[in-house]
Coordinates of C-alpha atoms and ligand atoms in Angstrom, one line a residue:
Chain A
M1272 CA -0.1 -0.1 0.2
S1273 CA 1.0 3.4 -0.7
A1274 CA 1.9 6.1 1.7
P1275 CA -0.7 8.6 2.6
L1276 CA -0.8 12.3 1.2
L1277 CA -3.6 13.1 3.0
E1278 CA -5.8 11.0 6.1
V1279 CA -8.6 13.1 7.0
D1280 CA -9.9 10.4 10.2
G1281 CA -13.5 11.1 11.7
V1282 CA -13.1 15.1 11.9
R1283 CA -16.1 17.3 13.1
R1284 CA -16.5 21.1 13.6
V1285 CA -19.1 22.9 16.1
Y1286 CA -19.4 26.2 15.7
S1287 CA -21.5 28.0 18.2
S1288 CA -23.2 31.5 17.2
G1289 CA -24.4 33.1 19.8
G1290 CA -26.9 35.7 19.8
L1291 CA -28.8 36.1 23.3
L1292 CA -32.1 35.2 21.7
S1293 CA -30.6 32.0 19.6
R1294 CA -27.5 30.6 21.0
R1295 CA -27.2 27.6 18.9
R1296 CA -24.8 24.7 18.0
V1297 CA -24.1 23.9 14.5
V1298 CA -22.0 20.9 13.5
A1299 CA -21.1 21.7 10.3
V1300 CA -18.9 18.6 9.7
D1301 CA -20.0 15.5 11.6
G1302 CA -17.8 12.6 11.3
V1303 CA -16.0 12.6 7.6
D1304 CA -13.0 10.3 6.4
L1305 CA -11.3 10.7 3.6
R1306 CA -7.9 9.4 2.1
L1307 CA -5.9 10.4 -0.7
D1308 CA -2.9 8.4 -1.6
E1309 CA 0.7 9.8 -2.6
G1310 CA 1.6 8.9 -6.3
Q1311 CA -1.9 8.3 -6.8
P1312 CA -3.1 11.7 -8.6
E1313 CA -6.7 12.2 -8.2
I1314 CA -9.5 14.1 -8.6
V1315 CA -12.2 14.2 -5.6
T1316 CA -15.5 15.8 -6.0
V1317 CA -17.2 17.1 -2.8
I1318 CA -21.1 17.7 -3.7
G1319 CA -23.8 18.5 -1.4
E1320 CA -26.4 20.7 -0.3
S1321 CA -25.4 24.7 0.4
G1322 CA -24.3 25.1 3.9
S1323 CA -23.7 21.3 4.4
G1324 CA -20.4 21.7 5.6
K1325 CA -18.3 21.6 2.1
T1326 CA -16.7 24.8 2.7
T1327 CA -16.0 24.2 6.4
L1328 CA -14.3 20.5 5.1
A1329 CA -12.1 22.4 3.0
R1330 CA -11.0 24.9 5.4
M1331 CA -10.0 22.3 8.0
I1332 CA -7.5 20.7 5.3
L1333 CA -6.2 23.5 4.6
N1334 CA -5.4 24.1 7.9
M1335 CA -7.3 27.4 8.3
V1336 CA -9.8 26.1 11.0
S1337 CA -8.9 23.1 13.5
P1338 CA -11.6 20.2 13.7
S1339 CA -13.2 20.0 17.0
A1340 CA -12.9 16.5 17.1
G1341 CA -10.9 13.9 15.0
A1342 CA -8.0 14.6 12.9
I1343 CA -6.0 15.5 9.8
R1344 CA -2.6 14.6 8.5
F1345 CA -1.0 15.5 5.9
R1346 CA 2.3 13.6 4.4
G1347 CA 1.8 11.8 8.0
T1348 CA 2.1 14.8 9.9
D1349 CA -1.0 16.2 12.4
L1350 CA -2.0 19.4 10.7
S1351 CA -2.2 20.8 14.6
A1352 CA 1.6 20.3 14.4
V1353 CA 2.0 22.4 11.6
R1354 CA 3.2 25.5 13.7
G1355 CA 5.3 28.5 12.9
T1356 CA 6.4 30.4 10.0
A1357 CA 8.6 28.1 8.5
A1358 CA 6.1 24.9 8.8
R1359 CA 2.8 26.9 7.7
L1360 CA 4.8 27.9 4.6
A1361 CA 6.2 24.5 3.8
F1362 CA 2.6 23.7 4.0
M1363 CA 1.0 26.1 2.1
R1364 CA 3.8 25.3 -0.4
Q1365 CA 2.0 22.1 -0.9
V1366 CA -1.6 22.5 -0.5
Q1367 CA -3.2 25.2 -2.2
P1368 CA -6.6 26.6 -1.8
I1369 CA -8.8 28.2 -4.6
F1370 CA -11.8 30.2 -2.7
Q1371 CA -15.5 30.3 -3.8
N1372 CA -15.8 33.8 -4.0
P1373 CA -13.3 35.8 -5.8
F1374 CA -14.2 38.7 -5.0
E1375 CA -13.8 38.0 -0.8
A1376 CA -10.6 36.1 -1.9
F1377 CA -8.4 39.8 -3.1
N1378 CA -8.0 42.6 -1.2
P1379 CA -10.1 45.0 -3.3
M1380 CA -7.0 47.9 -3.0
K1381 CA -4.4 45.5 -4.0
R1382 CA -3.5 45.0 -7.3
V1383 CA -4.2 41.5 -8.2
D1384 CA -0.8 41.0 -10.2
R1385 CA 0.4 41.6 -7.1
Y1386 CA -0.6 38.2 -5.6
L1387 CA 0.5 36.2 -8.1
F1388 CA 3.9 37.8 -7.7
A1389 CA 4.0 37.5 -4.1
T1390 CA 3.0 33.8 -4.4
A1391 CA 6.0 33.5 -7.2
R1392 CA 8.5 34.9 -4.7
H1393 CA 7.1 33.2 -1.4
M1394 CA 5.9 30.2 -1.8
A1395 CA 8.1 29.4 -5.2
G1396 CA 10.8 30.7 -3.9
L1397 CA 11.7 32.9 -6.8
A1398 CA 14.0 36.0 -7.0
A1399 CA 14.7 37.6 -10.3
P1400 CA 12.1 39.6 -11.8
A1401 CA 11.9 38.2 -14.7
D1402 CA 11.3 34.6 -13.2
I1403 CA 8.4 35.8 -10.9
E1404 CA 6.4 37.7 -14.0
A1405 CA 7.4 34.7 -16.1
A1406 CA 5.9 32.0 -13.4
A1407 CA 3.0 34.5 -13.3
D1408 CA 2.8 34.7 -17.0
R1409 CA 2.7 30.7 -17.2
A1410 CA 0.5 29.7 -14.4
L1411 CA -1.9 32.9 -16.2
R1412 CA -1.7 31.4 -19.5
D1413 CA -2.6 28.1 -17.9
V1414 CA -6.2 29.7 -17.1
G1415 CA -6.5 31.3 -20.3
L1416 CA -5.3 34.9 -19.2
S1417 CA -2.1 36.5 -19.7
L1418 CA 0.1 39.0 -17.5
A1419 CA -0.4 41.3 -19.9
E1420 CA -4.3 41.6 -19.4
V1421 CA -3.9 41.4 -15.8
R1422 CA -1.2 43.6 -14.8
R1423 CA -1.9 46.8 -12.5
R1424 CA -5.6 46.0 -12.7
Y1425 CA -7.2 46.0 -9.2
P1426 CA -9.9 43.5 -8.5
H1427 CA -13.0 45.6 -9.3
E1428 CA -11.8 46.0 -12.8
L1429 CA -12.0 42.4 -13.9
S1430 CA -15.2 40.6 -13.9
G1431 CA -16.0 37.7 -11.9
G1432 CA -14.8 34.9 -13.8
Q1433 CA -11.4 36.6 -14.7
L1434 CA -10.9 37.0 -11.4
Q1435 CA -11.8 33.7 -10.6
R1436 CA -9.1 32.5 -12.9
V1437 CA -6.5 34.5 -11.6
A1438 CA -7.3 33.1 -8.6
I1439 CA -6.5 29.9 -10.0
A1440 CA -3.4 30.8 -11.4
R1441 CA -2.2 32.0 -8.4
A1442 CA -2.9 28.6 -6.7
L1443 CA -0.8 27.0 -9.2
V1444 CA 2.3 29.1 -8.9
S1445 CA 4.1 27.3 -6.5
R1446 CA 3.0 23.7 -8.1
P1447 CA 1.5 21.8 -5.0
A1448 CA 0.9 18.7 -4.6
L1449 CA -2.8 19.2 -3.5
L1450 CA -5.2 21.7 -4.4
V1451 CA -8.3 22.4 -2.6
A1452 CA -10.7 24.0 -5.1
D1453 CA -14.0 25.5 -3.2
E1454 CA -16.4 25.9 -6.6
P1455 CA -13.9 27.0 -8.5
V1456 CA -16.2 27.4 -11.5
S1457 CA -19.2 28.4 -10.3
M1458 CA -19.1 32.2 -11.7
I1459 CA -17.7 30.7 -14.8
D1460 CA -19.7 30.4 -18.2
A1461 CA -19.7 26.2 -19.7
S1462 CA -17.3 27.0 -22.0
L1463 CA -14.6 28.5 -19.9
R1464 CA -15.6 25.9 -17.3
A1465 CA -15.1 23.2 -19.7
S1466 CA -11.8 24.0 -20.0
I1467 CA -10.9 24.4 -16.6
V1468 CA -12.2 21.3 -15.2
S1469 CA -10.3 19.7 -18.2
L1470 CA -7.3 21.9 -16.9
L1471 CA -7.3 20.4 -13.5
R1472 CA -7.8 17.0 -15.1
G1473 CA -4.6 17.6 -17.0
L1474 CA -3.0 19.2 -14.2
C1475 CA -3.6 15.9 -12.1
V1476 CA -2.5 13.6 -14.9
R1477 CA 0.6 15.7 -15.8
T1478 CA 1.9 16.8 -12.8
G1479 CA 0.5 14.6 -10.3
V1480 CA -1.1 17.3 -8.3
S1481 CA -4.2 15.6 -6.0
I1482 CA -7.6 18.0 -6.2
I1483 CA -10.0 18.2 -3.8
Y1484 CA -13.0 19.6 -6.1
I1485 CA -15.8 21.1 -4.3
T1486 CA -18.4 21.9 -6.8
H1487 CA -22.2 22.1 -7.6
D1488 CA -22.0 21.3 -11.0
L1489 CA -22.8 17.7 -10.9
A1490 CA -22.0 17.2 -15.0
T1491 CA -18.7 18.2 -14.5
A1492 CA -18.2 16.0 -11.7
Y1493 CA -19.1 13.2 -13.6
S1494 CA -17.0 13.9 -16.4
V1495 CA -13.7 14.8 -14.8
S1496 CA -13.9 13.3 -11.0
D1497 CA -12.8 9.9 -10.1
R1498 CA -14.6 9.8 -6.5
I1499 CA -17.1 11.7 -5.3
L1500 CA -18.5 12.4 -1.9
I1501 CA -22.2 13.6 -1.4
M1502 CA -22.3 15.6 1.7
R1503 CA -25.8 16.9 3.3
L1504 CA -26.0 18.5 7.0
G1505 CA -22.5 17.7 7.5
K1506 CA -22.4 14.2 6.9
V1507 CA -21.2 11.9 3.9
V1508 CA -24.5 10.4 2.6
E1509 CA -22.9 8.3 0.0
S1510 CA -19.5 8.0 -1.7
G1511 CA -17.5 6.1 -4.4
P1512 CA -16.3 6.2 -7.8
A1513 CA -18.1 9.2 -9.1
R1514 CA -19.3 7.6 -11.8
T1515 CA -20.8 4.3 -9.9
V1516 CA -22.3 6.6 -7.5
L1517 CA -23.8 9.2 -10.3
D1518 CA -25.4 6.6 -12.6
D1519 CA -27.0 4.7 -9.7
P1520 CA -27.4 7.3 -6.8
Q1521 CA -28.8 4.9 -3.5
H1522 CA -29.2 7.5 -0.9
E1523 CA -32.3 9.7 -1.2
Y1524 CA -30.3 13.1 -1.2
S1525 CA -28.5 12.1 -3.7
R1526 CA -31.2 11.2 -6.0
L1527 CA -33.0 14.5 -5.4
L1528 CA -29.7 16.3 -6.6
K1529 CA -29.5 14.0 -9.4
S1530 CA -33.0 15.1 -10.6
S1531 CA -32.5 18.3 -9.9
V1532 CA -30.2 19.4 -12.7
L1533 CA -31.8 21.5 -15.5
S1534 CA -31.3 19.8 -19.0
P1535 CA -29.9 22.3 -20.7
E1536 CA -32.7 21.9 -23.3
V1537 CA -36.0 24.1 -23.7
P1538 CA -39.1 21.7 -22.4
S1539 CA -41.0 21.3 -25.1
N1540 CA -44.4 22.8 -23.1
G1541 CA -41.9 25.7 -22.5
A1542 CA -43.5 25.8 -18.6
F1543 CA -40.8 24.0 -16.4
F1544 CA -41.4 26.0 -13.6
H1545 CA -45.1 26.6 -13.9
A1546 CA -46.5 24.4 -10.9
Chain B
M1168 CA -49.4 46.7 -29.4
S1169 CA -48.1 48.5 -26.6
A1170 CA -44.7 50.5 -26.7
P1171 CA -41.8 48.0 -25.0
V1172 CA -41.5 48.4 -21.0
L1173 CA -37.6 48.9 -21.8
E1174 CA -36.4 50.2 -25.3
V1175 CA -32.3 50.5 -24.6
S1176 CA -30.7 52.0 -28.2
G1177 CA -27.2 52.6 -29.2
L1178 CA -26.1 52.1 -26.3
R1179 CA -22.5 52.2 -25.3
A1180 CA -20.6 52.2 -22.0
Y1181 CA -16.7 52.2 -21.4
Y1182 CA -14.7 52.3 -18.3
R1183 CA -12.1 54.8 -19.0
T1184 CA -9.5 55.3 -16.9
A1185 CA -5.7 57.1 -17.1
A1186 CA -3.2 55.7 -15.0
F1187 CA 0.7 56.3 -15.5
G1188 CA -0.1 58.9 -18.3
I1189 CA -1.5 55.4 -20.3
R1190 CA -5.4 56.0 -21.2
R1191 CA -7.5 52.7 -21.0
E1192 CA -10.8 52.5 -22.3
V1193 CA -12.4 49.1 -21.6
R1194 CA -15.2 49.1 -23.9
A1195 CA -17.6 46.9 -22.3
V1196 CA -20.8 47.9 -24.0
D1197 CA -21.1 48.7 -27.6
D1198 CA -23.8 49.8 -29.6
V1199 CA -26.6 47.5 -27.7
D1200 CA -30.0 47.7 -29.2
L1201 CA -32.8 45.6 -27.3
C1202 CA -36.2 45.9 -25.9
V1203 CA -37.7 43.9 -23.3
E1204 CA -41.8 43.6 -23.7
A1205 CA -44.4 44.1 -21.0
G1206 CA -44.4 40.7 -18.7
E1207 CA -41.7 38.8 -20.4
I1208 CA -38.6 37.0 -18.9
Y1209 CA -35.6 38.2 -21.1
G1210 CA -32.5 36.3 -20.5
L1211 CA -29.0 37.8 -20.9
A1212 CA -26.3 35.2 -21.6
G1213 CA -22.7 34.9 -22.5
E1214 CA -19.4 34.2 -21.3
S1215 CA -17.9 36.0 -18.3
S1216 CA -16.6 39.6 -19.0
C1217 CA -18.0 39.8 -22.0
G1218 CA -20.1 43.1 -20.6
K1219 CA -23.7 41.4 -19.1
T1220 CA -23.2 43.3 -15.8
T1221 CA -22.2 46.3 -17.2
L1222 CA -25.0 46.2 -19.9
I1223 CA -27.4 46.3 -17.0
K1224 CA -26.0 48.2 -14.5
T1225 CA -25.8 51.0 -17.1
I1226 CA -29.9 50.1 -18.0
A1227 CA -30.4 50.1 -13.9
N1228 CA -28.4 53.8 -13.9
A1229 CA -25.8 52.0 -11.3
I1230 CA -22.8 54.2 -12.8
Q1231 CA -20.2 54.8 -11.1
P1232 CA -16.6 56.2 -12.3
P1233 CA -14.5 54.7 -14.5
L1234 CA -17.4 53.4 -16.3
E1235 CA -19.5 56.1 -18.9
V1236 CA -21.8 56.2 -21.1
L1237 CA -20.7 57.6 -24.1
A1238 CA -23.5 57.2 -26.8
G1239 CA -27.7 55.8 -26.6
S1240 CA -30.6 55.8 -24.3
V1241 CA -32.3 53.5 -21.9
V1242 CA -36.0 54.3 -21.6
F1243 CA -38.7 52.8 -19.8
N1244 CA -42.1 52.7 -20.1
F1245 CA -43.5 52.3 -17.2
K1246 CA -47.4 52.0 -16.8
D1247 CA -47.9 55.8 -16.1
Q1248 CA -44.7 57.1 -16.5
R1249 CA -41.8 57.3 -19.1
I1250 CA -38.4 57.7 -17.9
D1251 CA -35.3 58.1 -19.8
M1252 CA -32.5 56.7 -17.5
H1253 CA -29.8 58.5 -17.9
G1254 CA -31.9 61.8 -18.3
A1255 CA -33.8 61.5 -15.2
S1256 CA -32.9 64.0 -11.8
R1257 CA -31.7 62.1 -8.7
E1258 CA -35.2 62.4 -7.0
E1259 CA -36.8 60.8 -10.1
L1260 CA -34.8 57.4 -9.9
R1261 CA -34.4 57.2 -6.5
D1262 CA -38.6 57.1 -6.6
I1263 CA -38.3 54.6 -9.3
R1264 CA -35.8 52.4 -7.3
W1265 CA -37.4 49.6 -5.9
K1266 CA -40.9 50.4 -6.1
R1267 CA -40.8 50.1 -10.2
L1268 CA -37.5 48.7 -10.9
S1269 CA -35.6 46.5 -8.4
Y1270 CA -32.0 45.6 -9.1
I1271 CA -30.6 42.5 -7.5
M1272 CA -26.9 42.6 -7.8
Q1273 CA -24.3 40.1 -8.5
G1274 CA -23.4 38.5 -5.1
S1275 CA -26.5 40.5 -3.6
M1276 CA -27.1 37.8 -1.3
N1277 CA -24.4 39.5 0.3
V1278 CA -26.1 43.1 0.3
L1279 CA -27.6 42.3 3.6
N1280 CA -26.2 43.9 6.6
P1281 CA -24.2 41.4 8.0
V1282 CA -25.1 42.9 11.8
R1283 CA -28.8 44.2 11.4
R1284 CA -31.5 41.8 11.3
V1285 CA -33.2 41.1 7.9
R1286 CA -36.5 43.3 9.0
H1287 CA -34.3 46.7 8.7
A1288 CA -33.2 45.5 5.6
F1289 CA -37.2 45.8 4.4
V1290 CA -37.7 49.0 6.4
D1291 CA -34.6 50.7 4.5
F1292 CA -35.7 49.8 1.1
A1293 CA -39.5 49.9 0.8
F1294 CA -41.1 51.6 3.9
R1295 CA -41.4 55.0 2.5
H1296 CA -42.3 53.3 -1.1
I1297 CA -45.5 51.8 0.9
G1298 CA -46.3 54.8 2.6
R1299 CA -48.2 53.1 5.5
S1300 CA -48.0 53.0 9.4
K1301 CA -45.0 50.6 10.4
A1302 CA -47.5 47.9 11.8
E1303 CA -49.5 48.0 8.5
F1304 CA -46.0 47.8 6.6
L1305 CA -45.0 44.8 8.3
D1306 CA -48.1 43.1 7.9
I1307 CA -47.6 43.6 3.9
V1308 CA -43.9 42.1 4.3
R1309 CA -45.2 39.2 6.2
A1310 CA -48.0 38.6 3.7
H1311 CA -45.2 39.0 1.0
L1312 CA -43.3 36.2 2.6
R1313 CA -45.8 33.9 3.0
R1314 CA -46.5 33.9 -0.6
L1315 CA -43.1 33.5 -1.2
H1316 CA -43.0 30.4 1.2
L1317 CA -41.0 31.9 3.8
E1318 CA -41.4 32.1 7.3
P1319 CA -42.0 35.4 8.6
D1320 CA -39.7 34.6 11.2
V1321 CA -36.5 35.9 8.8
L1322 CA -37.6 39.0 9.8
D1323 CA -35.8 38.6 13.2
A1324 CA -32.7 37.0 12.0
Y1325 CA -29.6 38.0 11.1
P1326 CA -27.9 37.1 7.6
H1327 CA -25.6 35.1 8.7
Q1328 CA -28.2 32.4 10.5
L1329 CA -29.6 31.8 7.2
S1330 CA -28.2 29.6 4.4
G1331 CA -26.8 30.8 1.3
G1332 CA -30.5 29.9 -0.4
M1333 CA -32.2 31.4 2.3
R1334 CA -30.4 34.6 2.3
Q1335 CA -31.3 34.9 -1.8
R1336 CA -35.1 34.1 -1.1
V1337 CA -35.3 36.8 1.4
T1338 CA -33.3 39.3 -1.5
I1339 CA -36.1 38.5 -3.9
A1340 CA -38.6 39.1 -1.1
L1341 CA -36.7 42.5 -0.9
A1342 CA -36.7 43.0 -4.4
T1343 CA -40.4 42.5 -4.8
V1344 CA -42.4 43.8 -1.8
C1345 CA -43.0 47.0 -3.7
R1346 CA -44.3 45.1 -6.7
P1347 CA -41.8 46.3 -9.3
E1348 CA -42.8 46.5 -12.8
F1349 CA -39.6 45.7 -13.3
I1350 CA -37.1 43.5 -12.0
I1351 CA -33.6 42.8 -12.8
A1352 CA -31.4 40.1 -11.6
D1353 CA -28.0 39.4 -12.3
E1354 CA -26.6 36.0 -11.5
P1355 CA -29.0 35.5 -8.5
T1356 CA -28.4 31.3 -8.6
T1357 CA -24.9 31.4 -9.7
A1358 CA -23.4 30.3 -6.1
L1359 CA -26.3 27.7 -5.1
D1360 CA -26.6 24.1 -4.9
V1361 CA -28.6 22.3 -7.7
V1362 CA -31.6 21.6 -5.6
V1363 CA -31.7 25.1 -4.0
Q1364 CA -30.9 26.8 -7.5
K1365 CA -34.2 25.2 -9.0
G1366 CA -36.3 26.2 -5.5
V1367 CA -35.2 29.9 -6.0
L1368 CA -35.9 30.1 -10.0
A1369 CA -38.9 28.7 -9.1
M1370 CA -39.7 31.6 -6.8
I1371 CA -38.9 33.8 -9.0
H1372 CA -40.8 32.4 -12.0
S1373 CA -44.0 32.6 -9.9
V1374 CA -43.5 35.7 -8.2
Q1375 CA -42.6 37.3 -11.9
R1376 CA -46.4 35.6 -13.1
E1377 CA -48.0 37.2 -9.9
L1378 CA -46.8 40.6 -10.2
G1379 CA -47.2 40.5 -14.2
S1380 CA -43.5 42.4 -14.0
S1381 CA -40.6 42.1 -17.1
V1382 CA -37.5 40.7 -16.1
I1383 CA -34.3 41.0 -17.0
F1384 CA -32.3 37.6 -16.0
V1385 CA -28.5 37.6 -16.4
T1386 CA -26.8 34.1 -16.2
H1387 CA -24.2 32.6 -17.9
D1388 CA -25.6 29.1 -17.0
M1389 CA -27.7 28.2 -20.6
A1390 CA -29.6 25.3 -18.9
V1391 CA -31.1 28.1 -16.5
H1392 CA -32.1 30.1 -19.8
A1393 CA -33.6 27.2 -21.2
N1394 CA -35.8 26.6 -18.5
L1395 CA -36.7 29.9 -17.4
T1396 CA -36.6 33.0 -20.0
D1397 CA -39.1 33.9 -22.6
R1398 CA -36.3 35.5 -24.7
L1399 CA -32.5 35.5 -25.0
G1400 CA -30.1 37.6 -26.0
I1401 CA -26.3 36.5 -26.1
M1402 CA -23.4 38.9 -25.9
Y1403 CA -20.2 38.5 -26.9
G1404 CA -17.1 41.0 -26.2
G1405 CA -19.0 43.7 -25.4
R1406 CA -22.2 43.6 -28.0
L1407 CA -25.3 41.9 -28.3
V1408 CA -24.7 39.1 -30.9
E1409 CA -27.5 37.3 -31.4
E1410 CA -31.5 37.6 -29.7
G1411 CA -34.7 35.7 -30.3
R1412 CA -37.3 33.7 -28.6
T1413 CA -35.4 31.2 -26.1
A1414 CA -36.7 28.4 -28.1
D1415 CA -35.5 29.5 -31.4
V1416 CA -32.1 30.5 -30.5
F1417 CA -31.7 26.7 -28.8
R1418 CA -33.5 25.1 -31.7
R1419 CA -31.4 27.2 -34.3
P1420 CA -28.5 29.3 -33.3
R1421 CA -27.8 31.8 -36.1
H1422 CA -24.5 33.0 -34.6
P1423 CA -21.4 30.7 -34.5
Y1424 CA -20.7 31.9 -31.0
T1425 CA -24.6 30.8 -30.0
A1426 CA -24.2 27.5 -31.8
H1427 CA -21.0 27.0 -30.1
L1428 CA -22.2 27.5 -26.6
I1429 CA -25.2 25.4 -26.8
A1430 CA -22.9 22.6 -28.1
S1431 CA -20.8 23.0 -25.0
L1432 CA -23.5 22.5 -22.7
P1433 CA -22.8 20.0 -20.0
R1434 CA -24.7 16.9 -19.8
L1435 CA -25.1 14.9 -16.9
G1436 CA -23.4 11.5 -18.0
D1437 CA -21.1 13.1 -20.5
A1438 CA -17.6 11.3 -20.2
A1439 CA -15.6 14.0 -20.8
P1440 CA -15.8 17.7 -20.2
K1441 CA -16.9 19.2 -23.8
E1442 CA -14.3 21.2 -26.0
G1443 CA -14.0 24.7 -24.8
L1444 CA -14.0 27.3 -27.0
T1445 CA -10.0 27.4 -28.1
G1446 CA -8.6 31.2 -27.5
A1447 CA -9.3 33.8 -25.0
P1448 CA -12.3 36.0 -24.6
P1449 CA -11.7 39.4 -26.5
N1450 CA -9.4 42.2 -24.6
L1451 CA -12.1 44.8 -24.4
A1452 CA -9.4 47.3 -23.6
D1453 CA -8.0 46.4 -27.7
P1454 CA -11.1 44.5 -29.2
P1455 CA -10.3 42.3 -32.2
S1456 CA -10.9 44.4 -35.3
G1457 CA -14.4 43.7 -37.5
C1458 CA -16.3 40.9 -35.9
R1459 CA -14.8 40.6 -32.7
F1460 CA -15.8 37.0 -32.6
H1461 CA -13.1 36.8 -35.7
P1462 CA -10.2 34.8 -34.1
R1463 CA -12.2 32.4 -32.3
C1464 CA -14.9 31.6 -35.2
P1465 CA -14.8 28.4 -37.3
L1466 CA -16.7 30.6 -40.0
A1467 CA -14.7 33.6 -40.1
S1468 CA -13.7 35.0 -43.3
D1469 CA -12.0 38.0 -44.8
I1470 CA -15.0 40.6 -44.3
C1471 CA -15.1 39.2 -40.6
Q1472 CA -12.0 41.2 -40.1
R1473 CA -12.5 44.4 -41.7
E1474 CA -16.3 44.7 -41.0
A1475 CA -18.5 44.5 -37.7
P1476 CA -21.6 42.8 -38.9
P1477 CA -24.9 44.4 -38.2
M1478 CA -27.5 43.3 -36.4
T1479 CA -30.0 41.6 -39.1
E1480 CA -33.6 39.9 -38.6
L1481 CA -33.1 36.7 -40.0
A1482 CA -36.6 35.1 -38.9
P1483 CA -39.4 36.8 -37.2
G1484 CA -38.3 37.9 -34.3
H1485 CA -34.9 36.6 -34.3
R1486 CA -32.0 38.9 -35.2
A1487 CA -28.0 38.1 -35.4
A1488 CA -24.9 39.6 -35.8
C1489 CA -23.1 37.3 -38.4
F1490 CA -22.0 37.4 -42.2
H1491 CA -22.2 34.1 -42.4
S1492 CA -25.4 33.3 -40.4
D1493 CA -26.8 31.1 -43.1
Q1494 CA -23.7 28.6 -42.7
V1495 CA -24.5 28.0 -38.6
M1496 CA -25.4 24.3 -38.1
P1497 CA -27.9 23.7 -35.8
P1498 CA -27.1 21.9 -32.9
Ligands
ATP3028 N1 -14.4 49.4 -12.8 C1 -13.8 48.7 -13.8 N2 -12.9 49.4 -14.4 C2 -12.4 48.8 -15.9 N3 -13.0 47.5 -16.1 C3 -13.9 47.0 -15.8 C4 -14.5 47.4 -14.3 N4 -15.2 46.9 -14.2 C5 -15.5 45.7 -15.4 N5 -14.6 46.2 -16.0 C6 -14.0 44.8 -17.4 O1 -15.4 45.3 -18.2 C7 -15.6 43.6 -18.7 C8 -17.0 43.5 -18.6 O2 -17.1 43.3 -17.2 P1 -18.5 42.7 -16.8 O3 -18.5 42.7 -15.4 O4 -19.8 43.6 -17.5 O5 -18.9 41.2 -17.4 P2 -19.7 39.8 -17.0 O6 -20.6 39.5 -18.3 O7 -20.7 40.6 -16.2 O8 -18.7 38.6 -16.6 P3 -19.2 37.5 -15.5 O9 -19.7 36.8 -16.1 O10 -17.7 37.2 -15.3 O11 -19.8 38.5 -14.1 C9 -14.8 42.9 -18.4 O12 -13.5 43.0 -19.2 C10 -14.2 44.0 -17.1 O13 -12.7 43.4 -16.8
SF4_3029 S1 -19.4 38.0 -38.5 FE1 -17.8 36.3 -39.4 S2 -16.1 35.9 -37.7 FE2 -18.5 37.2 -37.0 S3 -19.5 35.4 -36.2 FE3 -19.9 35.5 -38.4 S4 -18.6 34.2 -39.4 FE4 -18.2 34.2 -37.3
MG3030 MG1 -21.5 39.8 -14.1

């Protein structure tokens, strides 16, 4: 058996939100297990209800939130032991996030090219300006942009989709072993989405990066992922090889999910939403 | 037939900046003509950065520098009021906002103030328009929420206590409580899971049918257009390149870009992702000459590089801007 890359062991995360009237505990993630192996790059899709804990799970894997119970190990090291600047940096070089809302991921006052340059400097360890620019440009071209197009631009000067592609490019700069992509394509049209998920697939095959891909898009999940986890209310309700699961979902919620996918055809009676 | 509720003609809106002595002009909306009829849902589609949001910001007069309107006009023919959006005074605009025209902005789930209960948002936006006592006003709001299958309890919640889908429903309730004649919604369901999305779309549809409002619904998600909109406009590189009844556009696209959009739609069960369009979206600071689609177009010929194709009616109510629209293959 090969060595584990990532081990998620029975993690749980509880948030208590405290208004005076409505103090309540929310179990955002409730006993999730997941293992990815070294040398077996794969795309694992996490799909499920809005608010079902997918983002919390992603944040725990990224060591941005700590589990209330259970443990996460990356290359054998418990994430709770990843402390101090050097250790954190080494971890971040290997595990890179791509966030859901690009408008939140970027500081509105900071030029987006600076993010790429900073990542090239700190994460990829480059020093010469020419190398830094080349790394940024290469990463941008991987996602269908170029440095010429984003140079000197601030986040609000790019469209949502452009900004999301910049976010993906930024994550690619340090050539990580694991990408955690939280809805990286929800802002993006089908054509570009197809290119980006193909790109993720290509990166996985060519460079051996494993990808945890959180999405609402069942069609691309089906076509690019090796494994799928379906989450609801903090729990994984169903998991397995993506196609097996989506061809014949067993859990009631998985079935509902599948049946809610809109078909990209105009219904013959033209009145899908009449009810 | 009565005049369209919305008439947009020759609209041109650019982002104009000057930094380090370099002037930049992003031609996000260029010579757009479109009309929206009473009671219809007009869909606006197109790839990321093609100018959808800019177009509707310009329509709603939510214009902030560096965005500038260079030409054209936007006129709403409300039931008893005609208003030229770019000629109107601040007061006139304030009076129609939310009452006659609601604009649900992209990412507006986050428009609710995180530290104030939802109730305050309703008071801030709608109280003065409805013009009743506070108690009566809240009754109207509660009745409206119930009609939209929302528990009036949400009024006492803080935004973070609501799920994304619930926040979006509340936003829609907010945008419709004054029974506006016109609703503009920019990607209102893009961040939602498919189950919740379907519910929110059904809600938009039913509230639209009930109020008889006209809607411009913006999304890059063609599956949503297929299931929701009556007519569809396709934008590419700052221009409207095709428009027609949604069913006609899907059945027989007349522009190669639309044909590609439809062909590339993912379907559950596809073994591999569909081919994306080759090449990058046009740089609107320096758009291609002639037809802006020509660098990526499989049908491009010489004339396409030299001249911009005009919007031409090719079948009743179906227009496209392409020199070779007769060669576009049905999907
Ligand atoms: N404030 C700004 N200053 C300069 N350019 C801008 C500004 N806002 C948007 N743009 C540019 O205008 C063009 C159109 O952007 P817009 O936001 O209208 O696209 P969109 O079709 O809504 O895209 P998306 O689907 O990604 O939301 C893009 O090239 C974008 O980079
Ligand atoms: S005008 Fe020419 S380049 Fe433009 S879409 Fe038609 S064929 Fe293609
Ligand atoms: Mg937009």
